[in-house]
Each structure stands twice: as structure tokens, then as C-alpha cells.
CSV table of C-alpha atoms in Angstrom, one decimal:
chain,number,residue,atom,x,y,z
A,1427,UNK,CA,115.3,98.0,67.2
A,1428,UNK,CA,114.4,94.6,69.4
A,1429,UNK,CA,110.9,94.2,71.4
A,1430,UNK,CA,111.7,94.0,75.4
A,1431,UNK,CA,111.1,90.9,76.7
A,1432,UNK,CA,111.2,91.6,80.2
A,1433,UNK,CA,108.3,94.1,81.2
A,1434,UNK,CA,105.1,94.1,79.0
A,1435,UNK,CA,104.1,97.6,77.4
A,1436,UNK,CA,101.2,99.2,79.5
A,1437,UNK,CA,98.1,101.1,78.6
A,1438,UNK,CA,95.9,102.9,80.5
A,1439,UNK,CA,92.9,103.8,78.5
A,1440,UNK,CA,91.5,106.1,80.8
A,1441,UNK,CA,94.1,107.2,83.6
A,1442,UNK,CA,91.9,110.1,84.6
A,1443,UNK,CA,90.1,108.1,85.9
A,1444,UNK,CA,92.4,106.2,88.0
A,1445,UNK,CA,92.8,109.4,90.0
A,1446,UNK,CA,91.6,109.0,94.1
A,1447,UNK,CA,90.0,112.2,96.2
A,1448,UNK,CA,90.5,112.2,100.3
A,1449,UNK,CA,89.4,115.0,102.4
A,1450,UNK,CA,93.0,114.2,104.4
A,1451,UNK,CA,95.2,115.2,100.8
A,1452,UNK,CA,96.4,113.3,97.3
A,1453,UNK,CA,96.7,109.7,97.4
A,1454,UNK,CA,98.7,108.9,94.5
A,1455,UNK,CA,97.8,105.8,92.3
A,1456,UNK,CA,101.3,104.5,91.2
A,1457,UNK,CA,101.0,103.8,87.1
A,1458,UNK,CA,104.9,102.6,87.1
A,1459,UNK,CA,106.9,102.5,90.4
A,1460,UNK,CA,110.5,100.9,89.8
A,1461,UNK,CA,113.8,102.6,90.9
A,1462,UNK,CA,114.3,104.8,87.6
A,1463,UNK,CA,110.8,105.9,87.1
A,1464,UNK,CA,107.8,106.5,89.1
A,1465,UNK,CA,104.5,107.8,87.3
A,1466,UNK,CA,101.6,108.5,89.6
A,1467,UNK,CA,98.1,109.5,88.8
A,1468,UNK,CA,96.6,111.9,92.1
A,1469,UNK,CA,93.6,114.4,92.3
A,1470,UNK,CA,92.9,117.3,94.5
A,1471,UNK,CA,90.0,118.3,95.9
A,1472,UNK,CA,89.4,122.5,95.6
A,1473,UNK,CA,91.5,123.9,98.1
A,1474,UNK,CA,93.8,121.4,98.5
A,1475,UNK,CA,97.8,122.1,98.5
A,1476,UNK,CA,101.0,119.8,98.1
A,1477,UNK,CA,103.3,121.7,100.2
A,1478,UNK,CA,106.3,123.1,98.2
A,1479,UNK,CA,109.6,120.5,98.4
A,1480,UNK,CA,112.4,119.7,96.3
A,1481,UNK,CA,112.1,116.5,93.9
A,1482,UNK,CA,114.0,115.4,91.3
A,1483,UNK,CA,113.4,115.6,87.4
A,1484,UNK,CA,109.7,115.4,87.1
A,1485,UNK,CA,106.9,116.3,84.5
A,1486,UNK,CA,103.5,117.1,85.6
A,1487,UNK,CA,100.9,116.9,83.1
A,1488,UNK,CA,97.3,118.0,83.9
A,1489,UNK,CA,94.4,116.2,83.2
A,1490,UNK,CA,91.4,117.5,84.9
A,1491,UNK,CA,91.1,121.1,86.6
A,1492,UNK,CA,92.7,124.3,87.8
A,1493,UNK,CA,95.0,125.5,89.9
A,1494,UNK,CA,98.8,127.0,90.6
A,1495,UNK,CA,102.0,125.1,90.2
A,1496,UNK,CA,105.0,126.9,91.8
A,1497,UNK,CA,108.4,125.6,90.6
A,1498,UNK,CA,111.1,127.9,92.6
A,1499,UNK,CA,110.3,131.3,92.3
A,1500,UNK,CA,108.0,130.9,89.2
A,1501,UNK,CA,103.8,130.4,89.6
A,1502,UNK,CA,102.2,128.6,87.2
A,1503,UNK,CA,98.4,128.6,86.1
A,1504,UNK,CA,97.4,125.6,85.6
A,1505,UNK,CA,94.6,124.1,83.7
A,1506,UNK,CA,93.7,120.8,81.8
A,1507,UNK,CA,96.4,120.2,79.0
A,1508,UNK,CA,98.8,121.8,80.4
A,1509,UNK,CA,102.8,120.6,81.4
A,1510,UNK,CA,105.1,122.0,84.0
A,1511,UNK,CA,109.0,120.3,83.4
A,1512,UNK,CA,110.3,120.4,87.0
A,1513,UNK,CA,114.0,120.5,87.0
A,1514,UNK,CA,116.3,118.1,89.7
A,1515,UNK,CA,116.1,119.9,92.9
A,1516,UNK,CA,113.8,122.5,91.9
A,1517,UNK,CA,111.2,123.0,95.1
A,1518,UNK,CA,107.7,122.8,93.9
A,1519,UNK,CA,104.3,122.8,95.1
A,1520,UNK,CA,100.7,122.6,93.9
A,1521,UNK,CA,97.4,124.3,94.9
A,1522,UNK,CA,94.2,123.0,93.8
A,1523,UNK,CA,91.6,125.8,92.7
A,1524,UNK,CA,88.5,123.2,91.6
A,1525,UNK,CA,88.9,119.4,91.3
A,1526,UNK,CA,92.4,118.8,90.0
A,1527,UNK,CA,93.8,115.7,88.2
A,1528,UNK,CA,97.3,115.2,87.1
A,1529,UNK,CA,99.9,112.8,86.3
A,1530,UNK,CA,103.2,112.6,87.7
A,1531,UNK,CA,106.4,111.0,85.7
A,1532,UNK,CA,109.2,111.6,88.3
A,1533,UNK,CA,113.0,110.6,88.0
A,1534,UNK,CA,114.4,107.8,90.1
A,1535,UNK,CA,117.8,108.4,89.8
């Protein structure tokens, strides 16, 4: 397979350190922001929420903390290391029980 010459690879050795916390709510930090793919790192303080909303296909990887993620009518207890795959169009939301850091990759299609 030939190497891509259009975009260099990206490497984030400590992506967890990129999370920004704000009393006003999540402030996602984009690692990739293209038409086809968006990848963010975000942090939530204890008690903060991301309201339930529909979205494209997305994969959430939880790096630190704990909380509850809902996808449609299912609720998942979240701890560091958990991965949730939300299908296209599924309504999803997130509540932090303590300081929570996650990475989300979303299809732009």
C-alpha cells in the first residue's frame, strides 16, 4: 500500500491532557475537523451534561472519570476505557458523575 502524501499522520501521545474544562459546559478540542471525519477530545465537570440530541455515526472512547451515556432508550454506565458506538440518527446524551474526559470520532457523512 502506498503512503499518503496529502496529509501527514497525526500523533497525540497524551490526548487526555488536551481536554478543557469550563463551568459553562464542554469545550471540545478538535483533533481532526474535516468534511468526512471529526475527532474531538472533551471534558465535563462532575454534574455537567450534554443534552440528548440526534447525531451521525459516532464512536466515544472514555479516557477518565465516570458517568452515564444514553443512546436512544439505553443507558450505559461509563468508566475509563469504555467505548460506546452510537449508530447514525440515534439520540445520545452524556452526564458526568465525576470529572469525565472522552474522545469522540464522528462521521461527517
